mmCIF file of C-alpha atoms in Angstrom:
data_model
loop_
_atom_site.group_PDB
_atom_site.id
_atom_site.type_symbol
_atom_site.label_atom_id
_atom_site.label_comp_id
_atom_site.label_asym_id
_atom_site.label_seq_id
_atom_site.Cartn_x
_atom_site.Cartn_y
_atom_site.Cartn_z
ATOM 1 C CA UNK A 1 0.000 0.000 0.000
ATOM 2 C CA UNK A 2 1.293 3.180 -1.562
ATOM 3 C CA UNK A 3 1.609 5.433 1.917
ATOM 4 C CA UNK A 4 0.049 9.050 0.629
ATOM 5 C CA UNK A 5 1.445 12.801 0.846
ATOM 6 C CA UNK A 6 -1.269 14.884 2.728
ATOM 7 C CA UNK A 7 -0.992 18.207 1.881
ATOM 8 C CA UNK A 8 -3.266 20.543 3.908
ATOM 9 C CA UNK A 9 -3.612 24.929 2.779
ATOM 10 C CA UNK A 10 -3.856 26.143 6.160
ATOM 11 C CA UNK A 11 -3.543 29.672 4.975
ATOM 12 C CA UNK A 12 -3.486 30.781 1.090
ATOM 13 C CA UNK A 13 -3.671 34.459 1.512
ATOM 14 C CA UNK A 14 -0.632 37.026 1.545
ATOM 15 C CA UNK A 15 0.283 39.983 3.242
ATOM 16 C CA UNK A 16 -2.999 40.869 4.772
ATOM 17 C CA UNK A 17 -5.802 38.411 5.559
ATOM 18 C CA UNK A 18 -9.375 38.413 4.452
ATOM 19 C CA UNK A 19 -12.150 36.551 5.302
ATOM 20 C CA UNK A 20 -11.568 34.018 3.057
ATOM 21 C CA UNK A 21 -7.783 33.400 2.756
ATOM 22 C CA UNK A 22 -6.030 33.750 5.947
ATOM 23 C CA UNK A 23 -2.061 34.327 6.225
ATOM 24 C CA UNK A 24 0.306 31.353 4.172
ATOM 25 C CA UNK A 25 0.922 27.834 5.777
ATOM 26 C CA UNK A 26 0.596 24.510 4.675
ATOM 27 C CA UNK A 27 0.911 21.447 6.666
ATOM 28 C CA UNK A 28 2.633 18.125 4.336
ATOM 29 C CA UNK A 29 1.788 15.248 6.317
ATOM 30 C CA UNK A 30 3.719 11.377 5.319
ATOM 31 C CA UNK A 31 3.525 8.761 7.580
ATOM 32 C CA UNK A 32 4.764 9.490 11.123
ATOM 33 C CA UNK A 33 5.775 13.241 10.129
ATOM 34 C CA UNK A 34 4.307 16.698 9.954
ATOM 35 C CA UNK A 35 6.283 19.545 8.651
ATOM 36 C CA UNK A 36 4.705 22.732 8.910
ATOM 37 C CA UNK A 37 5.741 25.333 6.046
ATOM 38 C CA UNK A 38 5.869 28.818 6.886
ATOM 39 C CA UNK A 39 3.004 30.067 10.186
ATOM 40 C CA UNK A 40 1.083 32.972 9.173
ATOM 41 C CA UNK A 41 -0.883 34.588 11.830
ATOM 42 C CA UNK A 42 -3.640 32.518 13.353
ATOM 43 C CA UNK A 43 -2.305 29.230 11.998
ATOM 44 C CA UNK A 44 -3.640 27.638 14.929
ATOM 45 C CA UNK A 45 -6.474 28.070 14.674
ATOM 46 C CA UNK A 46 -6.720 27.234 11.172
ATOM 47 C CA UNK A 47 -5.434 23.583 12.731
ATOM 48 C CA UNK A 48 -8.288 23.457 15.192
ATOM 49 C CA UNK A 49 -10.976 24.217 12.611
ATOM 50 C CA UNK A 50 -9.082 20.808 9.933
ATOM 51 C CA UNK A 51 -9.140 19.077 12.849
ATOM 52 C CA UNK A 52 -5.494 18.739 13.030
ATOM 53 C CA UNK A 53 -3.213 18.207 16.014
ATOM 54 C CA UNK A 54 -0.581 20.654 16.030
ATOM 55 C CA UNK A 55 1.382 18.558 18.966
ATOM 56 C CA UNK A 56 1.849 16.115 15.872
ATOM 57 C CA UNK A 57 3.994 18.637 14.367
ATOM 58 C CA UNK A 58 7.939 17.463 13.529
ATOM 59 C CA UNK A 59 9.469 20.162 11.754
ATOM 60 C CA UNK A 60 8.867 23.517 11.209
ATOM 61 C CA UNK A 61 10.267 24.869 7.524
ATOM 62 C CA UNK A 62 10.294 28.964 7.206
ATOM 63 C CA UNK A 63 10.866 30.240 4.079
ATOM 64 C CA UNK A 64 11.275 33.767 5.362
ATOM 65 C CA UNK A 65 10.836 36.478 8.033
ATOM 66 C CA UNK A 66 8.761 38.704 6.764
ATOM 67 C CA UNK A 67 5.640 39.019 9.216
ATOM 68 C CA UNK A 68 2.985 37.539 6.864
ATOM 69 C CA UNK A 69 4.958 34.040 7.073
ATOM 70 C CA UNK A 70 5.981 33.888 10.408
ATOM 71 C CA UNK A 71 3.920 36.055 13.024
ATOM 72 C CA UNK A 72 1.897 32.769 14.135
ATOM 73 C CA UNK A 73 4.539 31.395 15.599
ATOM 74 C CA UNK A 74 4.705 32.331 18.679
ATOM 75 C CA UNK A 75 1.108 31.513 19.695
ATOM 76 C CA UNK A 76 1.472 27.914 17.834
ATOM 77 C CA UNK A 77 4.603 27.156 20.158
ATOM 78 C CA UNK A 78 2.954 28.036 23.362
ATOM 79 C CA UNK A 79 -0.059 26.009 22.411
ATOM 80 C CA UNK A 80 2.581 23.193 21.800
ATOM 81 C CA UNK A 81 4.023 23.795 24.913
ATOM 82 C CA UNK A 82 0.377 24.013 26.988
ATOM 83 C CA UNK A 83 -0.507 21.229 25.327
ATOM 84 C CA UNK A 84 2.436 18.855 26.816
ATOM 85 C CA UNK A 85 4.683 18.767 23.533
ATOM 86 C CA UNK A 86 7.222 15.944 23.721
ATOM 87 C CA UNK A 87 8.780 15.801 20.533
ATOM 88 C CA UNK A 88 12.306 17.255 19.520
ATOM 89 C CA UNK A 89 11.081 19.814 17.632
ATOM 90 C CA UNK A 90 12.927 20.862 13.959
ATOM 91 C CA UNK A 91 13.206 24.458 13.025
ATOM 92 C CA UNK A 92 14.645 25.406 9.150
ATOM 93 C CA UNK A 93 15.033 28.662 7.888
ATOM 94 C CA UNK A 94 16.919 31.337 6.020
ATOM 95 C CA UNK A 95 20.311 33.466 7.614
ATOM 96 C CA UNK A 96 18.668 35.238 10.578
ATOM 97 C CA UNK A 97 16.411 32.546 11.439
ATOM 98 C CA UNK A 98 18.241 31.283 14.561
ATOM 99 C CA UNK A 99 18.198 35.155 16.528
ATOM 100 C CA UNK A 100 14.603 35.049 15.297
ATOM 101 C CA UNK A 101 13.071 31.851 16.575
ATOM 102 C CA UNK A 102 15.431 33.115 19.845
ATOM 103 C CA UNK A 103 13.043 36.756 20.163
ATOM 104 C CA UNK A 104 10.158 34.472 19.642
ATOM 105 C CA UNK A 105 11.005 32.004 22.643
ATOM 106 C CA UNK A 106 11.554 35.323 24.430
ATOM 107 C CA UNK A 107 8.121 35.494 24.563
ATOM 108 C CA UNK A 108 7.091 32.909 25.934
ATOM 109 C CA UNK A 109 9.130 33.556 29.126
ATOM 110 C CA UNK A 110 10.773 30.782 31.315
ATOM 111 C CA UNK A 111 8.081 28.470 30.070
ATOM 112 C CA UNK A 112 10.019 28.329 26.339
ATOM 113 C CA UNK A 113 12.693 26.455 27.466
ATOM 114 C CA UNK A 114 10.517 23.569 28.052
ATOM 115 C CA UNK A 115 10.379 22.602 24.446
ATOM 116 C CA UNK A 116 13.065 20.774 22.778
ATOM 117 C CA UNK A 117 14.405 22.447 19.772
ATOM 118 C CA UNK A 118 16.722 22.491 17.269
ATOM 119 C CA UNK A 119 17.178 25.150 14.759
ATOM 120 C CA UNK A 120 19.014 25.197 11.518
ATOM 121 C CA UNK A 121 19.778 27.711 9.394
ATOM 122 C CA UNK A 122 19.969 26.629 5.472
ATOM 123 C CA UNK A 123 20.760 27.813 2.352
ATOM 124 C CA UNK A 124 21.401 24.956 -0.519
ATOM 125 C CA UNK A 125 21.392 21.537 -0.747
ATOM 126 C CA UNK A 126 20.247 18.252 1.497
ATOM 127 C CA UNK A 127 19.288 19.386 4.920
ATOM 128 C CA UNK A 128 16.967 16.205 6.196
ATOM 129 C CA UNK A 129 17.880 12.853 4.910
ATOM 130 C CA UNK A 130 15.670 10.194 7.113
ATOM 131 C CA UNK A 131 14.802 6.754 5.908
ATOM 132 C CA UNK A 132 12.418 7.196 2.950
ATOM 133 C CA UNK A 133 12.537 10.736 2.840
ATOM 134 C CA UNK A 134 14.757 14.018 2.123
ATOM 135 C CA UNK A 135 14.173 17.543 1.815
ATOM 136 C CA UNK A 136 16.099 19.793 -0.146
ATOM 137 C CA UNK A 137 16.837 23.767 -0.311
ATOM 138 C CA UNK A 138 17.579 26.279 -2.429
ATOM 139 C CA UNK A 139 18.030 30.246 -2.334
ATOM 140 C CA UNK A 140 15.078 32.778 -3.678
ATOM 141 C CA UNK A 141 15.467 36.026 -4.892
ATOM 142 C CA UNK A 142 13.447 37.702 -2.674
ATOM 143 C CA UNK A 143 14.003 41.282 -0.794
ATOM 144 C CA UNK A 144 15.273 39.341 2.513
ATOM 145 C CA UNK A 145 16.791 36.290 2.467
ATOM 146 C CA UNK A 146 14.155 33.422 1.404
ATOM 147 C CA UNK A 147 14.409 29.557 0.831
ATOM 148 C CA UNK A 148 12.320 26.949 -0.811
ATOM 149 C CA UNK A 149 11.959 23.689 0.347
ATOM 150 C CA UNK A 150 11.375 20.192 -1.673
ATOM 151 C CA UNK A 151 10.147 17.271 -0.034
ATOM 152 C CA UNK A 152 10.932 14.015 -1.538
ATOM 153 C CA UNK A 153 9.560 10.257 -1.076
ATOM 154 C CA UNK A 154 12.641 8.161 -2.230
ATOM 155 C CA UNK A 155 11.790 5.253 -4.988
ATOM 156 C CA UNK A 156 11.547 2.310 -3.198
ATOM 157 C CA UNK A 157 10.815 -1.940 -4.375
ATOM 158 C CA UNK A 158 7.360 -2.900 -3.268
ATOM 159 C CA UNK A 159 6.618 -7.078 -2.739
ATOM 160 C CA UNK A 160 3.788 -7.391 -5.378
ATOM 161 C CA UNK A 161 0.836 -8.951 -2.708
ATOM 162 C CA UNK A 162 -1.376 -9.715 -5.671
ATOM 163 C CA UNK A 163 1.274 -12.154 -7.008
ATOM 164 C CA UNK A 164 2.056 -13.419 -3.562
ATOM 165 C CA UNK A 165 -1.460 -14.702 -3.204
ATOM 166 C CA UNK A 166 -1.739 -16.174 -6.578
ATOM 167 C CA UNK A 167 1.149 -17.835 -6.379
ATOM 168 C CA UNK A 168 -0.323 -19.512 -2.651
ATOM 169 C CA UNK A 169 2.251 -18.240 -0.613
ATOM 170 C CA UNK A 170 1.733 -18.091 2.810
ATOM 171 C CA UNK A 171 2.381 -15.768 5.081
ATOM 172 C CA UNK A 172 5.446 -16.706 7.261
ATOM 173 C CA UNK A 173 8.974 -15.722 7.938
ATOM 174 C CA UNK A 174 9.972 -16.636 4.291
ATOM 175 C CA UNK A 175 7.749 -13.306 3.072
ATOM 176 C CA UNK A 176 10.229 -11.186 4.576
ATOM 177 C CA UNK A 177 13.108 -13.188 2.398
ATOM 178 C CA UNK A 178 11.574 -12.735 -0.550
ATOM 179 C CA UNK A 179 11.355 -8.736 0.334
ATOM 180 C CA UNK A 180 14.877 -9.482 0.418
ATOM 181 C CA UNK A 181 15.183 -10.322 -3.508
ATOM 182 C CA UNK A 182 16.308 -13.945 -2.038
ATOM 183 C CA UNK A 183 15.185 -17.355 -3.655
ATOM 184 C CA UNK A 184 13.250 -19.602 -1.157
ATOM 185 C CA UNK A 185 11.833 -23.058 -1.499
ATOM 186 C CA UNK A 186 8.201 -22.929 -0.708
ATOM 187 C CA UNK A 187 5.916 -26.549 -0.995
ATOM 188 C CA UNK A 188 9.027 -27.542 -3.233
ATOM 189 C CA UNK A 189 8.888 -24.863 -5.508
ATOM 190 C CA UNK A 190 11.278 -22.844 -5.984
ATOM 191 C CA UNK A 191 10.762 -18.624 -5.801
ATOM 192 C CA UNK A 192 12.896 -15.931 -6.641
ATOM 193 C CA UNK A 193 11.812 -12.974 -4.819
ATOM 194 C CA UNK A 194 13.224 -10.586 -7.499
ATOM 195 C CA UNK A 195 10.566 -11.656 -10.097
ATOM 196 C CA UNK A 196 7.704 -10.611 -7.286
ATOM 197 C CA UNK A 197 9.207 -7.178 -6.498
ATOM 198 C CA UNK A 198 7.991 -3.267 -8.817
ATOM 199 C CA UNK A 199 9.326 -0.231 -8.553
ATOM 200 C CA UNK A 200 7.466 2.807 -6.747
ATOM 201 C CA UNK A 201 8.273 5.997 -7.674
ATOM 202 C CA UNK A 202 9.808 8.819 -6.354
ATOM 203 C CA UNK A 203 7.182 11.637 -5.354
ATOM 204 C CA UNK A 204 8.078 15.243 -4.794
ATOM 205 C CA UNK A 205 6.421 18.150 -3.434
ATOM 206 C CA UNK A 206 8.246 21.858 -3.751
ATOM 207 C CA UNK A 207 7.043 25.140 -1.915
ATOM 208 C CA UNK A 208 7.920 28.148 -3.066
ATOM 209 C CA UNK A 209 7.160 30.951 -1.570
ATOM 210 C CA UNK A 210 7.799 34.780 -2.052
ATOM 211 C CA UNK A 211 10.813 35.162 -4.836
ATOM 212 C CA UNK A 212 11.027 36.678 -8.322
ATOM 213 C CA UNK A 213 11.428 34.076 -11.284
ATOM 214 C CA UNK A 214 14.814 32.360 -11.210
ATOM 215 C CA UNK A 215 16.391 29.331 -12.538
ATOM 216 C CA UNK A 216 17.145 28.111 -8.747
ATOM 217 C CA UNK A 217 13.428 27.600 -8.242
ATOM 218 C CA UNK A 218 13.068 25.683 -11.810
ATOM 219 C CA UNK A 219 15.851 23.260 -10.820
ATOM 220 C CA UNK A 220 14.430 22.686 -7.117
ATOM 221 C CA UNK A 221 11.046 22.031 -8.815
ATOM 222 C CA UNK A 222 12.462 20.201 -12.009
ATOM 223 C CA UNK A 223 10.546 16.867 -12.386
ATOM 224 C CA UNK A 224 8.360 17.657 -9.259
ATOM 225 C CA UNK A 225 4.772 15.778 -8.620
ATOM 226 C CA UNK A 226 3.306 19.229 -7.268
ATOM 227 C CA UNK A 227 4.805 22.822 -7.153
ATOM 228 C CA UNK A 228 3.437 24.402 -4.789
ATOM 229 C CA UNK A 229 4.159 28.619 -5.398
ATOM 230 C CA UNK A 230 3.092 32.118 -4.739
ATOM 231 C CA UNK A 231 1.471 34.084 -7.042
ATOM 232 C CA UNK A 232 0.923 37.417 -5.468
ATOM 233 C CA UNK A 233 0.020 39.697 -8.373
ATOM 234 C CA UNK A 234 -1.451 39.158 -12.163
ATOM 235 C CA UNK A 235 0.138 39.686 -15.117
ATOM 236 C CA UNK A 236 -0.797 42.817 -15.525
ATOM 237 C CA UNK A 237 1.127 43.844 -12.823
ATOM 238 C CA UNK A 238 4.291 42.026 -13.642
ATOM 239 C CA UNK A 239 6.143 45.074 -13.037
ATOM 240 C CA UNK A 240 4.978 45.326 -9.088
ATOM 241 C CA UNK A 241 5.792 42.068 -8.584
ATOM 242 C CA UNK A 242 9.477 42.299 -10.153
ATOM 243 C CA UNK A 243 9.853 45.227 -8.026
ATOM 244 C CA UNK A 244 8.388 43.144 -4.752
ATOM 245 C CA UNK A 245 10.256 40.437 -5.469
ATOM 246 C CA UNK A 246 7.360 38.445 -6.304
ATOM 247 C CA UNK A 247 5.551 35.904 -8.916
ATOM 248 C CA UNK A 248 3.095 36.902 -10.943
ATOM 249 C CA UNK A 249 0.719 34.076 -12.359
ATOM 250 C CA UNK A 250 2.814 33.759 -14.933
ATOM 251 C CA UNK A 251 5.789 33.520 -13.514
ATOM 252 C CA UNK A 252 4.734 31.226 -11.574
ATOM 253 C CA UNK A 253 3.222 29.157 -14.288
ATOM 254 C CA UNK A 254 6.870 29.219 -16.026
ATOM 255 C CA UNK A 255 8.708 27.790 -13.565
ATOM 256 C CA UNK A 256 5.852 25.057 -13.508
ATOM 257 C CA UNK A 257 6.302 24.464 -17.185
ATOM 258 C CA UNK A 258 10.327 24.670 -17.534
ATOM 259 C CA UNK A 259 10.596 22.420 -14.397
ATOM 260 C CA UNK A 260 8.273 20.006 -15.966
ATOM 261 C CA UNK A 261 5.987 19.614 -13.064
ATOM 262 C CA UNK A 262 2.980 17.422 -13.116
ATOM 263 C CA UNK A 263 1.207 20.136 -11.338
ATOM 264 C CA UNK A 264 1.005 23.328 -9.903
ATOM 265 C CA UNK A 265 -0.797 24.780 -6.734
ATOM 266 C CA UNK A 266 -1.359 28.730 -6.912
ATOM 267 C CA UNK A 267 -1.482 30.674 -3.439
ATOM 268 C CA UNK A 268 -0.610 33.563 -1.566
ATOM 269 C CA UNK A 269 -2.915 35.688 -3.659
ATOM 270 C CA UNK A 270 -3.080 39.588 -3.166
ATOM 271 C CA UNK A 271 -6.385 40.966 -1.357
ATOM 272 C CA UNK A 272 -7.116 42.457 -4.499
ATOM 273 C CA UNK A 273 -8.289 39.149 -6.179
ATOM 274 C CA UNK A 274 -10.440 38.194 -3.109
ATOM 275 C CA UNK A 275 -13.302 37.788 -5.404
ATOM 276 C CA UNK A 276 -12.063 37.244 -8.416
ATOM 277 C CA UNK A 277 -8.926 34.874 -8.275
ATOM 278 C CA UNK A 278 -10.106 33.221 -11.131
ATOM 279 C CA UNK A 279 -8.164 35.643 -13.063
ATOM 280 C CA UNK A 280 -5.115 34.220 -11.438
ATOM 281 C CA UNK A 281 -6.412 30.659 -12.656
ATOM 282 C CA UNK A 282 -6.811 32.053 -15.733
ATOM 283 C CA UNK A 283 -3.527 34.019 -16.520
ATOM 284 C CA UNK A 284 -1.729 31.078 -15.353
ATOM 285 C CA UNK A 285 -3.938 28.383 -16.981
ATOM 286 C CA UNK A 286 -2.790 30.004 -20.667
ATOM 287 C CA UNK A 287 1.120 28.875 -19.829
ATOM 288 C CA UNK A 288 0.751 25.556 -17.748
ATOM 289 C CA UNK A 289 -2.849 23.626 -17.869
ATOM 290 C CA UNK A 290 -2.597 21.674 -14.530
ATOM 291 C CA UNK A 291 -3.155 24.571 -12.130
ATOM 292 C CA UNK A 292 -5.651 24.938 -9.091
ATOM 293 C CA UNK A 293 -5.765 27.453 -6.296
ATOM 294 C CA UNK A 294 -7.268 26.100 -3.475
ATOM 295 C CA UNK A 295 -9.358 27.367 -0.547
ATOM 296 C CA UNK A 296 -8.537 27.878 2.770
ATOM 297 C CA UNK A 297 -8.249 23.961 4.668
ATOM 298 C CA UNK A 298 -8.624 22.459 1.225
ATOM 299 C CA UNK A 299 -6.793 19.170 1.255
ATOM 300 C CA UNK A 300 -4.322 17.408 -1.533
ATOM 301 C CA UNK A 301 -3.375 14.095 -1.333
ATOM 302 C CA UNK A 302 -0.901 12.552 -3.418
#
């Protein structure tokens, strides 16, 4: 059984809330981990109302400081903490982030130091490499410093259970040999495991957040199951965002199609297409066809 990516839109708004889209964070659940990207004001609450534990959470990944991104932080760590967090907590974020996530446990007072935490500032390259999984980073070009993040599911060989059962075996020790890619001798027949093993695919998720179009965010995405990105402004104001340091929808939509993505996930829209972000769809639709922008809590599983 293929274990899924849960991808949960916590927040899909941008600089200033409205009722509808409140400030960026997405949760990517995969088995036994939680990584929270980026905690926009009242994040936590947007976990009570998906019915999510936030106690659950692993790692945090920022992508940067500027207040939109990060100002529900505080509150969700105290919750954490009131709520008997037990976890070693991972924090990951641009230069700056370690004094940063310092103020912030500041303000929670003596009680902070409760939590366990580790905090790494990253750049480029590998920074989690655990079992089945990695996540990688690379720069933005952005008006502070500003990461994105790719989360990868390596490719793994799967026993093939359908073939197991036709072929009558049972279930015993000898499954787990097979697993192996050993021969065994089963009712005195001979089976090579090899023959009962396929291939599962890699599956990658990228984030990007608030950046102008550049070739470090194509490669991080290149080949990705789901792009997640920005797209503040429209094209019509292509010059704003450039001068922002932001995607339009078209930008973003390039970096979908030169990465050869198999899909792409439009948020942190501007106020001003509150009711009408079907525009965005639109703009974005006319360079890469596989777009959505989902609501607020919407959930994508892959």
């Amino acid at each position: 059984m293929v274990e899924k990516i849960k991808l949960n839109f916590l927040g899909t708004g941008s600089a200033i809330p409205t009722a509808r889209r409140n400030h960026p964070a997405v949760l990517l659940r995969y088995k036994a981990e939680s990584v929270l990207i980026d905690c926009g004001e009242g994040t936590q609450r947007q976990f009570r109302k998906a019915h999510l534990n936030p106690c659950k959470i692993t790692k945090i990944l920022i992508s940067h400081w500027h207040g939109d991104h990060v100002l529900g932080l505080p509150g969700l760590l105290q919750t954490m903490m009131l709520n008997g967090y037990n976890k070693k907590l991972e924090i990951y974020g641009p230069k700056g982030t370690s004094a940063k996530v310092r103020q912030f446990f500041d303000l929670l007072g003596r009680k902070g130091q409760d939590l366990d935490v580790k905090v790494k500032e990253v750049s480029r390259g590998k920074i989690v490499d655990e079992g089945d999984f990695y996540i990688e980073v690379a720069e933005m070009d952005h008006d502070a410093p500003a990461v994105a993040y790719s989360f990868v599911v390596k490719e793994k060989m799967r026993l093939d259970k359908a073939k197991l059962k036709k072929m009558k075996v049972p279930n015993s020790p000898l499954v787990g040999e097979l697993v192996k890619g050993k021969t065994v001798e089963i009712g005195g027949k001979k089976i090579n495991g090899k023959k009962l093993m396929y291939k599962e695919d890699a599956r990658k998720v990228v984030v990007v957040m608030d950046t102008r179009y550049n070739e470090g965010a194509v490669k991080l995405a290149k080949g990705a199951d789901l792009l997640i990105s920005e797209a503040t402004y429209s094209k019509e104001e292509q010059e704003i965002a450039d001068e922002y340091g932001h995607l339009s929808s078209v930008g973003a939509a390039k970096i979908a199609k030169k990465a050869k993505v198999k899909g792409l996930v439009l948020m942190h829209l501007s106020q001003r297409y509150e009711a009408i972000p079907k525009v965005i769809l639109k703009e974005a639709k006319e360079v890469f066809k596989d777009v959505i922008i989902p609501e607020d809590l919407d959930e994508v599983e892959l």
